[in-house]
PDB file of C-alpha atoms and ligand atoms in Angstrom:
ATOM      1  CA  UNK A   1     -51.716 -84.118   8.659  1.00 86.00           C
ATOM      2  CA  UNK A   2     -49.613 -81.539  10.565  1.00 95.00           C
ATOM      3  CA  UNK A   3     -47.727 -79.947   7.922  1.00 96.00           C
ATOM      4  CA  UNK A   4     -48.671 -79.397   4.262  1.00 96.00           C
ATOM      5  CA  UNK A   5     -46.017 -79.352   1.874  1.00 97.00           C
ATOM      6  CA  UNK A   6     -47.148 -78.456  -1.890  1.00 94.00           C
ATOM      7  CA  UNK A   7     -46.167 -76.988  -4.941  1.00 91.00           C
ATOM      8  CA  UNK A   8     -45.340 -73.178  -4.807  1.00 82.00           C
ATOM      9  CA  UNK A   9     -47.455 -71.515  -7.442  1.00 75.00           C
ATOM     10  CA  UNK A  10     -45.122 -68.546  -7.659  1.00 72.00           C
ATOM     11  CA  UNK A  11     -42.290 -70.880  -8.636  1.00 71.00           C
ATOM     12  CA  UNK A  12     -41.119 -74.371  -9.874  1.00 77.00           C
ATOM     13  CA  UNK A  13     -40.360 -75.292  -6.364  1.00 90.00           C
ATOM     14  CA  UNK A  14     -42.455 -75.942  -3.205  1.00 95.00           C
ATOM     15  CA  UNK A  15     -43.610 -74.256  -0.051  1.00 95.00           C
ATOM     16  CA  UNK A  16     -44.991 -75.512   3.228  1.00 96.00           C
ATOM     17  CA  UNK A  17     -47.694 -74.443   5.964  1.00 96.00           C
ATOM     18  CA  UNK A  18     -47.798 -75.990   9.659  1.00 97.00           C
ATOM     19  CA  UNK A  19     -51.339 -76.891  10.576  1.00 97.00           C
ATOM     20  CA  UNK A  20     -50.742 -77.890  13.998  1.00 96.00           C
ATOM     21  CA  UNK A  21     -48.770 -76.214  16.825  1.00 96.00           C
ATOM     22  CA  UNK A  22     -47.699 -79.822  18.057  1.00 96.00           C
ATOM     23  CA  UNK A  23     -45.853 -80.660  14.568  1.00 98.00           C
ATOM     24  CA  UNK A  24     -42.542 -82.164  15.168  1.00 98.00           C
ATOM     25  CA  UNK A  25     -39.094 -82.127  13.440  1.00 98.00           C
ATOM     26  CA  UNK A  26     -39.992 -85.843  12.101  1.00 98.00           C
ATOM     27  CA  UNK A  27     -43.449 -84.647  10.933  1.00 98.00           C
ATOM     28  CA  UNK A  28     -41.664 -82.332   8.698  1.00 98.00           C
ATOM     29  CA  UNK A  29     -39.114 -84.912   7.215  1.00 97.00           C
ATOM     30  CA  UNK A  30     -42.211 -87.214   6.709  1.00 97.00           C
ATOM     31  CA  UNK A  31     -44.153 -84.294   4.960  1.00 97.00           C
ATOM     32  CA  UNK A  32     -41.134 -83.630   2.637  1.00 97.00           C
ATOM     33  CA  UNK A  33     -40.591 -87.214   2.194  1.00 94.00           C
ATOM     34  CA  UNK A  34     -44.455 -87.524   1.213  1.00 95.00           C
ATOM     35  CA  UNK A  35     -44.282 -84.333  -1.185  1.00 95.00           C
ATOM     36  CA  UNK A  36     -41.290 -86.147  -2.891  1.00 93.00           C
ATOM     37  CA  UNK A  37     -42.679 -89.578  -3.208  1.00 92.00           C
ATOM     38  CA  UNK A  38     -46.322 -87.910  -4.868  1.00 92.00           C
ATOM     39  CA  UNK A  39     -45.031 -85.188  -7.014  1.00 89.00           C
ATOM     40  CA  UNK A  40     -41.428 -85.913  -8.142  1.00 87.00           C
ATOM     41  CA  UNK A  41     -41.629 -88.835 -10.586  1.00 83.00           C
ATOM     42  CA  UNK A  42     -37.543 -88.843 -10.383  1.00 82.00           C
ATOM     43  CA  UNK A  43     -36.649 -87.129  -6.966  1.00 80.00           C
ATOM     44  CA  UNK A  44     -32.684 -87.632  -7.800  1.00 82.00           C
ATOM     45  CA  UNK A  45     -30.830 -87.704 -11.070  1.00 80.00           C
ATOM     46  CA  UNK A  46     -27.904 -89.260  -9.142  1.00 80.00           C
ATOM     47  CA  UNK A  47     -25.049 -86.273  -9.910  1.00 83.00           C
ATOM     48  CA  UNK A  48     -24.180 -86.480  -6.635  1.00 84.00           C
ATOM     49  CA  UNK A  49     -23.747 -82.851  -6.233  1.00 89.00           C
ATOM     50  CA  UNK A  50     -25.310 -82.269  -3.114  1.00 91.00           C
ATOM     51  CA  UNK A  51     -22.992 -84.498  -1.318  1.00 93.00           C
ATOM     52  CA  UNK A  52     -20.109 -82.278  -2.336  1.00 93.00           C
ATOM     53  CA  UNK A  53     -21.195 -79.673   0.097  1.00 90.00           C
ATOM     54  CA  UNK A  54     -20.646 -78.853   3.628  1.00 92.00           C
ATOM     55  CA  UNK A  55     -23.159 -80.991   5.616  1.00 95.00           C
ATOM     56  CA  UNK A  56     -23.469 -79.339   8.965  1.00 97.00           C
ATOM     57  CA  UNK A  57     -24.602 -81.654  11.855  1.00 97.00           C
ATOM     58  CA  UNK A  58     -27.124 -81.343  14.653  1.00 98.00           C
ATOM     59  CA  UNK A  59     -26.891 -83.160  18.111  1.00 98.00           C
ATOM     60  CA  UNK A  60     -29.602 -85.576  16.894  1.00 97.00           C
ATOM     61  CA  UNK A  61     -27.763 -86.530  13.848  1.00 96.00           C
ATOM     62  CA  UNK A  62     -24.751 -87.387  15.933  1.00 95.00           C
ATOM     63  CA  UNK A  63     -26.517 -89.548  18.329  1.00 94.00           C
ATOM     64  CA  UNK A  64     -28.130 -91.374  15.224  1.00 92.00           C
ATOM     65  CA  UNK A  65     -24.862 -92.041  13.386  1.00 89.00           C
ATOM     66  CA  UNK A  66     -23.589 -93.636  16.672  1.00 87.00           C
ATOM     67  CA  UNK A  67     -26.607 -95.481  17.329  1.00 85.00           C
ATOM     68  CA  UNK A  68     -26.798 -97.258  13.919  1.00 80.00           C
ATOM     69  CA  UNK A  69     -23.311 -97.403  12.827  1.00 69.00           C
ATOM     70  CA  UNK A  70     -20.696 -97.411  15.845  1.00 66.00           C
ATOM     71  CA  UNK A  71     -19.546-100.892  15.074  1.00 67.00           C
ATOM     72  CA  UNK A  72     -18.932-100.002  11.091  1.00 68.00           C
ATOM     73  CA  UNK A  73     -17.462 -96.497  12.309  1.00 66.00           C
ATOM     74  CA  UNK A  74     -15.082 -98.456  14.640  1.00 68.00           C
ATOM     75  CA  UNK A  75     -16.183 -96.401  17.533  1.00 65.00           C
ATOM     76  CA  UNK A  76     -14.554 -98.003  20.746  1.00 68.00           C
ATOM     77  CA  UNK A  77     -14.131 -95.361  23.629  1.00 67.00           C
ATOM     78  CA  UNK A  78     -15.880 -94.491  26.572  1.00 71.00           C
ATOM     79  CA  UNK A  79     -17.122 -91.122  24.878  1.00 83.00           C
ATOM     80  CA  UNK A  80     -18.388 -91.767  21.681  1.00 87.00           C
ATOM     81  CA  UNK A  81     -19.433 -88.554  20.978  1.00 92.00           C
ATOM     82  CA  UNK A  82     -16.297 -87.022  21.466  1.00 92.00           C
ATOM     83  CA  UNK A  83     -14.697 -89.721  19.317  1.00 90.00           C
ATOM     84  CA  UNK A  84     -17.121 -89.488  16.656  1.00 91.00           C
ATOM     85  CA  UNK A  85     -16.669 -85.579  16.367  1.00 94.00           C
ATOM     86  CA  UNK A  86     -12.796 -86.246  16.315  1.00 92.00           C
ATOM     87  CA  UNK A  87     -12.874 -88.782  13.650  1.00 89.00           C
ATOM     88  CA  UNK A  88     -15.648 -88.277  11.479  1.00 90.00           C
ATOM     89  CA  UNK A  89     -16.773 -84.476  11.848  1.00 95.00           C
ATOM     90  CA  UNK A  90     -14.742 -80.966  10.830  1.00 96.00           C
ATOM     91  CA  UNK A  91     -14.817 -78.544  13.724  1.00 97.00           C
ATOM     92  CA  UNK A  92     -14.283 -75.334  12.456  1.00 97.00           C
ATOM     93  CA  UNK A  93     -13.710 -72.278  14.474  1.00 97.00           C
ATOM     94  CA  UNK A  94     -13.676 -68.549  13.592  1.00 96.00           C
ATOM     95  CA  UNK A  95     -13.399 -66.336  16.808  1.00 96.00           C
ATOM     96  CA  UNK A  96     -16.765 -67.029  18.701  1.00 94.00           C
ATOM     97  CA  UNK A  97     -18.293 -69.022  15.960  1.00 94.00           C
ATOM     98  CA  UNK A  98     -18.231 -72.882  15.853  1.00 96.00           C
ATOM     99  CA  UNK A  99     -19.309 -74.749  13.244  1.00 96.00           C
ATOM    100  CA  UNK A 100     -19.403 -78.660  13.247  1.00 97.00           C
ATOM    101  CA  UNK A 101     -19.756 -80.614   9.851  1.00 97.00           C
ATOM    102  CA  UNK A 102     -19.509 -84.049   8.787  1.00 95.00           C
ATOM    103  CA  UNK A 103     -15.854 -85.051   7.383  1.00 93.00           C
ATOM    104  CA  UNK A 104     -15.083 -84.661   3.777  1.00 93.00           C
ATOM    105  CA  UNK A 105     -12.174 -85.987   1.600  1.00 92.00           C
ATOM    106  CA  UNK A 106      -9.090 -83.859   0.218  1.00 90.00           C
ATOM    107  CA  UNK A 107     -11.306 -83.456  -3.044  1.00 90.00           C
ATOM    108  CA  UNK A 108     -14.277 -82.009  -0.992  1.00 92.00           C
ATOM    109  CA  UNK A 109     -16.833 -85.085  -1.074  1.00 94.00           C
ATOM    110  CA  UNK A 110     -18.467 -86.151   2.005  1.00 93.00           C
ATOM    111  CA  UNK A 111     -16.713 -88.912   3.548  1.00 89.00           C
ATOM    112  CA  UNK A 112     -19.835 -91.103   3.498  1.00 89.00           C
ATOM    113  CA  UNK A 113     -20.393 -90.759   0.002  1.00 92.00           C
ATOM    114  CA  UNK A 114     -19.470 -93.935  -2.399  1.00 91.00           C
ATOM    115  CA  UNK A 115     -18.000 -91.907  -5.233  1.00 90.00           C
ATOM    116  CA  UNK A 116     -17.771 -95.024  -7.504  1.00 90.00           C
ATOM    117  CA  UNK A 117     -21.721 -96.023  -7.136  1.00 88.00           C
ATOM    118  CA  UNK A 118     -22.733 -92.422  -6.242  1.00 87.00           C
ATOM    119  CA  UNK A 119     -24.700 -93.563  -3.145  1.00 88.00           C
ATOM    120  CA  UNK A 120     -24.441 -92.542   0.223  1.00 89.00           C
ATOM    121  CA  UNK A 121     -23.061 -95.274   2.513  1.00 87.00           C
ATOM    122  CA  UNK A 122     -24.940 -94.471   5.253  1.00 84.00           C
ATOM    123  CA  UNK A 123     -28.006 -93.496   3.860  1.00 85.00           C
ATOM    124  CA  UNK A 124     -30.478 -94.569   7.149  1.00 83.00           C
ATOM    125  CA  UNK A 125     -28.427 -92.379   9.277  1.00 85.00           C
ATOM    126  CA  UNK A 126     -27.759 -89.389   7.129  1.00 90.00           C
ATOM    127  CA  UNK A 127     -28.160 -86.049   8.912  1.00 95.00           C
ATOM    128  CA  UNK A 128     -31.177 -83.461   9.073  1.00 97.00           C
ATOM    129  CA  UNK A 129     -29.707 -81.431   6.335  1.00 97.00           C
ATOM    130  CA  UNK A 130     -29.299 -84.378   3.733  1.00 95.00           C
ATOM    131  CA  UNK A 131     -32.840 -85.752   4.859  1.00 95.00           C
ATOM    132  CA  UNK A 132     -34.432 -82.237   4.351  1.00 96.00           C
ATOM    133  CA  UNK A 133     -32.905 -81.442   0.821  1.00 94.00           C
ATOM    134  CA  UNK A 134     -35.282 -81.768  -1.895  1.00 93.00           C
ATOM    135  CA  UNK A 135     -34.041 -81.105  -5.397  1.00 92.00           C
ATOM    136  CA  UNK A 136     -36.184 -78.172  -6.075  1.00 92.00           C
ATOM    137  CA  UNK A 137     -36.422 -74.560  -5.624  1.00 92.00           C
ATOM    138  CA  UNK A 138     -38.141 -73.451  -2.276  1.00 93.00           C
ATOM    139  CA  UNK A 139     -40.098 -70.591  -0.754  1.00 93.00           C
ATOM    140  CA  UNK A 140     -38.168 -68.048   1.480  1.00 94.00           C
ATOM    141  CA  UNK A 141     -40.109 -69.677   4.491  1.00 96.00           C
ATOM    142  CA  UNK A 142     -39.178 -73.431   3.550  1.00 96.00           C
ATOM    143  CA  UNK A 143     -35.600 -72.163   3.466  1.00 96.00           C
ATOM    144  CA  UNK A 144     -35.656 -70.222   6.658  1.00 97.00           C
ATOM    145  CA  UNK A 145     -37.376 -73.345   8.380  1.00 98.00           C
ATOM    146  CA  UNK A 146     -34.711 -75.722   7.187  1.00 98.00           C
ATOM    147  CA  UNK A 147     -32.063 -73.282   8.166  1.00 98.00           C
ATOM    148  CA  UNK A 148     -33.320 -72.529  11.438  1.00 98.00           C
ATOM    149  CA  UNK A 149     -33.905 -76.196  12.280  1.00 98.00           C
ATOM    150  CA  UNK A 150     -30.327 -77.091  11.288  1.00 98.00           C
ATOM    151  CA  UNK A 151     -28.547 -74.083  13.045  1.00 97.00           C
ATOM    152  CA  UNK A 152     -30.446 -74.778  16.174  1.00 98.00           C
ATOM    153  CA  UNK A 153     -29.399 -78.499  16.300  1.00 98.00           C
ATOM    154  CA  UNK A 154     -25.751 -77.525  15.504  1.00 98.00           C
ATOM    155  CA  UNK A 155     -25.781 -75.147  18.419  1.00 97.00           C
ATOM    156  CA  UNK A 156     -27.002 -78.010  20.800  1.00 98.00           C
ATOM    157  CA  UNK A 157     -24.265 -80.190  19.468  1.00 98.00           C
ATOM    158  CA  UNK A 158     -21.273 -77.364  19.899  1.00 98.00           C
ATOM    159  CA  UNK A 159     -22.804 -77.058  23.554  1.00 97.00           C
ATOM    160  CA  UNK A 160     -22.483 -80.831  24.056  1.00 97.00           C
ATOM    161  CA  UNK A 161     -19.086 -80.980  22.451  1.00 97.00           C
ATOM    162  CA  UNK A 162     -17.806 -78.288  24.834  1.00 96.00           C
ATOM    163  CA  UNK A 163     -19.606 -79.891  27.874  1.00 96.00           C
ATOM    164  CA  UNK A 164     -17.895 -83.129  27.183  1.00 94.00           C
ATOM    165  CA  UNK A 165     -14.626 -81.787  26.949  1.00 95.00           C
ATOM    166  CA  UNK A 166     -15.117 -79.848  30.159  1.00 94.00           C
ATOM    167  CA  UNK A 167     -16.450 -83.276  31.868  1.00 92.00           C
ATOM    168  CA  UNK A 168     -13.253 -85.062  30.714  1.00 90.00           C
ATOM    169  CA  UNK A 169     -11.116 -82.131  31.634  1.00 91.00           C
ATOM    170  CA  UNK A 170      -9.810 -81.799  28.076  1.00 91.00           C
ATOM    171  CA  UNK A 171      -9.027 -78.783  26.055  1.00 93.00           C
ATOM    172  CA  UNK A 172     -11.830 -78.654  22.898  1.00 95.00           C
ATOM    173  CA  UNK A 173     -10.127 -79.769  20.000  1.00 95.00           C
ATOM    174  CA  UNK A 174     -10.814 -78.216  16.948  1.00 96.00           C
ATOM    175  CA  UNK A 175      -9.930 -79.439  13.022  1.00 96.00           C
ATOM    176  CA  UNK A 176      -9.347 -75.531  12.111  1.00 96.00           C
ATOM    177  CA  UNK A 177      -9.379 -72.500  14.283  1.00 97.00           C
ATOM    178  CA  UNK A 178      -8.894 -68.797  13.357  1.00 97.00           C
ATOM    179  CA  UNK A 179      -8.404 -66.581  16.311  1.00 96.00           C
ATOM    180  CA  UNK A 180     -10.684 -68.782  18.556  1.00 94.00           C
ATOM    181  CA  UNK A 181     -12.408 -67.366  21.561  1.00 94.00           C
ATOM    182  CA  UNK A 182     -15.565 -69.349  21.867  1.00 90.00           C
ATOM    183  CA  UNK A 183     -17.410 -69.707  25.425  1.00 91.00           C
ATOM    184  CA  UNK A 184     -20.085 -72.258  26.485  1.00 92.00           C
ATOM    185  CA  UNK A 185     -22.304 -69.336  27.597  1.00 94.00           C
ATOM    186  CA  UNK A 186     -23.023 -68.429  23.839  1.00 94.00           C
ATOM    187  CA  UNK A 187     -24.778 -71.747  23.667  1.00 96.00           C
ATOM    188  CA  UNK A 188     -27.328 -71.968  25.853  1.00 96.00           C
ATOM    189  CA  UNK A 189     -29.951 -74.942  26.202  1.00 97.00           C
ATOM    190  CA  UNK A 190     -32.399 -74.952  23.345  1.00 97.00           C
ATOM    191  CA  UNK A 191     -35.517 -76.910  21.500  1.00 97.00           C
ATOM    192  CA  UNK A 192     -32.812 -79.695  20.715  1.00 98.00           C
ATOM    193  CA  UNK A 193     -31.411 -79.986  24.360  1.00 98.00           C
ATOM    194  CA  UNK A 194     -32.031 -83.515  26.187  1.00 96.00           C
ATOM    195  CA  UNK A 195     -33.836 -84.931  22.859  1.00 97.00           C
ATOM    196  CA  UNK A 196     -32.695 -87.892  21.261  1.00 95.00           C
ATOM    197  CA  UNK A 197     -34.839 -87.979  18.386  1.00 96.00           C
ATOM    198  CA  UNK A 198     -36.610 -85.895  15.852  1.00 98.00           C
ATOM    199  CA  UNK A 199     -40.298 -87.183  16.935  1.00 97.00           C
ATOM    200  CA  UNK A 200     -39.607 -85.668  20.249  1.00 98.00           C
ATOM    201  CA  UNK A 201     -38.618 -81.913  18.885  1.00 98.00           C
ATOM    202  CA  UNK A 202     -41.434 -79.272  18.315  1.00 98.00           C
ATOM    203  CA  UNK A 203     -40.924 -77.088  15.487  1.00 98.00           C
ATOM    204  CA  UNK A 204     -42.609 -74.305  17.532  1.00 97.00           C
ATOM    205  CA  UNK A 205     -39.634 -74.671  20.062  1.00 97.00           C
ATOM    206  CA  UNK A 206     -37.305 -73.836  17.373  1.00 97.00           C
ATOM    207  CA  UNK A 207     -38.550 -71.333  15.404  1.00 96.00           C
ATOM    208  CA  UNK A 208     -38.305 -67.508  15.599  1.00 97.00           C
ATOM    209  CA  UNK A 209     -41.612 -65.796  16.275  1.00 96.00           C
ATOM    210  CA  UNK A 210     -41.484 -63.865  12.914  1.00 97.00           C
ATOM    211  CA  UNK A 211     -41.021 -67.383  11.024  1.00 98.00           C
ATOM    212  CA  UNK A 212     -43.662 -68.912  13.135  1.00 97.00           C
ATOM    213  CA  UNK A 213     -46.123 -66.215  11.886  1.00 96.00           C
ATOM    214  CA  UNK A 214     -45.140 -66.963   8.451  1.00 96.00           C
ATOM    215  CA  UNK A 215     -45.495 -70.949   8.440  1.00 97.00           C
ATOM    216  CA  UNK A 216     -48.512 -71.660  10.971  1.00 97.00           C
ATOM    217  CA  UNK A 217     -51.909 -71.409   9.678  1.00 93.00           C
ATOM    218  CA  UNK A 218     -53.707 -73.739  11.995  1.00 77.00           C
ATOM    219  CA  UNK A 219     -56.127 -76.314  10.551  1.00 65.00           C
TER     220      UNK A 219
HETATM  221  S1  SF4 B   1     -30.698 -84.788  -5.072  1.00 73.18           S
HETATM  222 FE1  SF4 B   1     -28.541 -84.197  -5.250  1.00 73.18          FE
HETATM  223  S2  SF4 B   1     -27.595 -86.327  -6.347  1.00 73.18           S
HETATM  224 FE2  SF4 B   1     -29.902 -85.976  -7.015  1.00 73.18          FE
HETATM  225  S3  SF4 B   1     -29.896 -84.894  -8.647  1.00 73.18           S
HETATM  226 FE3  SF4 B   1     -30.160 -83.372  -7.003  1.00 73.18          FE
HETATM  227  S4  SF4 B   1     -28.091 -82.833  -6.382  1.00 73.18           S
HETATM  228 FE4  SF4 B   1     -27.961 -84.486  -7.743  1.00 73.18          FE
HETATM  229  S1  SF4 B   2     -24.529 -88.125   4.665  1.00 73.18           S
HETATM  230 FE1  SF4 B   2     -25.136 -89.296   2.645  1.00 73.18          FE
HETATM  231  S2  SF4 B   2     -26.677 -88.200   1.428  1.00 73.18           S
HETATM  232 FE2  SF4 B   2     -25.739 -86.905   3.132  1.00 73.18          FE
HETATM  233  S3  SF4 B   2     -24.021 -85.658   2.046  1.00 73.18           S
HETATM  234 FE3  SF4 B   2     -22.908 -87.596   2.729  1.00 73.18          FE
HETATM  235  S4  SF4 B   2     -23.219 -89.190   1.213  1.00 73.18           S
HETATM  236 FE4  SF4 B   2     -24.720 -87.680   0.912  1.00 73.18          FE
END
């Protein structure tokens, strides 16, 4: 076991610790799932509230969506990444900041939510933010870890979007932009770069030094 997830004695929620410096993002997701299976008799009441929020995406999330669902999603162009971003995501720009999330309906539901049955229509490929959502409160360090993983993965997705647009001689497209002045140099390589799945990404490579000191306890 490289990551321990446990009930937080100070709240009704959960906390976590990293026991092994080679722990990966997939280990983190497995540990959360294991915690849910063993500690929560009904992990979800099916209210579907968590599917009505902004769902930020990482580069690996998008690779997974494309790999598992390109036929269902009717993606057919030469550049699946750009086509997926254009059709199924929402690229929002505010000055230098770029945010890429899953597309949503006019009322604000995730476009993969089956609103009649209240289930995810793309459950196996759901994003990191969906997989790491535990319907409980969590410690500050657990929240910080989740945010840093998702934000770093999204930065890599922004870098890929800008690079692919550049490679195809396209002006970067957006779904909403306010005084855009983004630049690819704001999105350097990071721990997600050149990685295709979560088993390849070390948490240590993503965490800030401060957060690592708080969550790494060794074996
Ligand atoms: S996991 Fe989501 S759908 Fe389930 S009870 Fe919690 S907020 Fe509602
Ligand atoms: S991808 Fe699935 S689990 Fe995630 S918000 Fe959308 S419908 Fe909900």
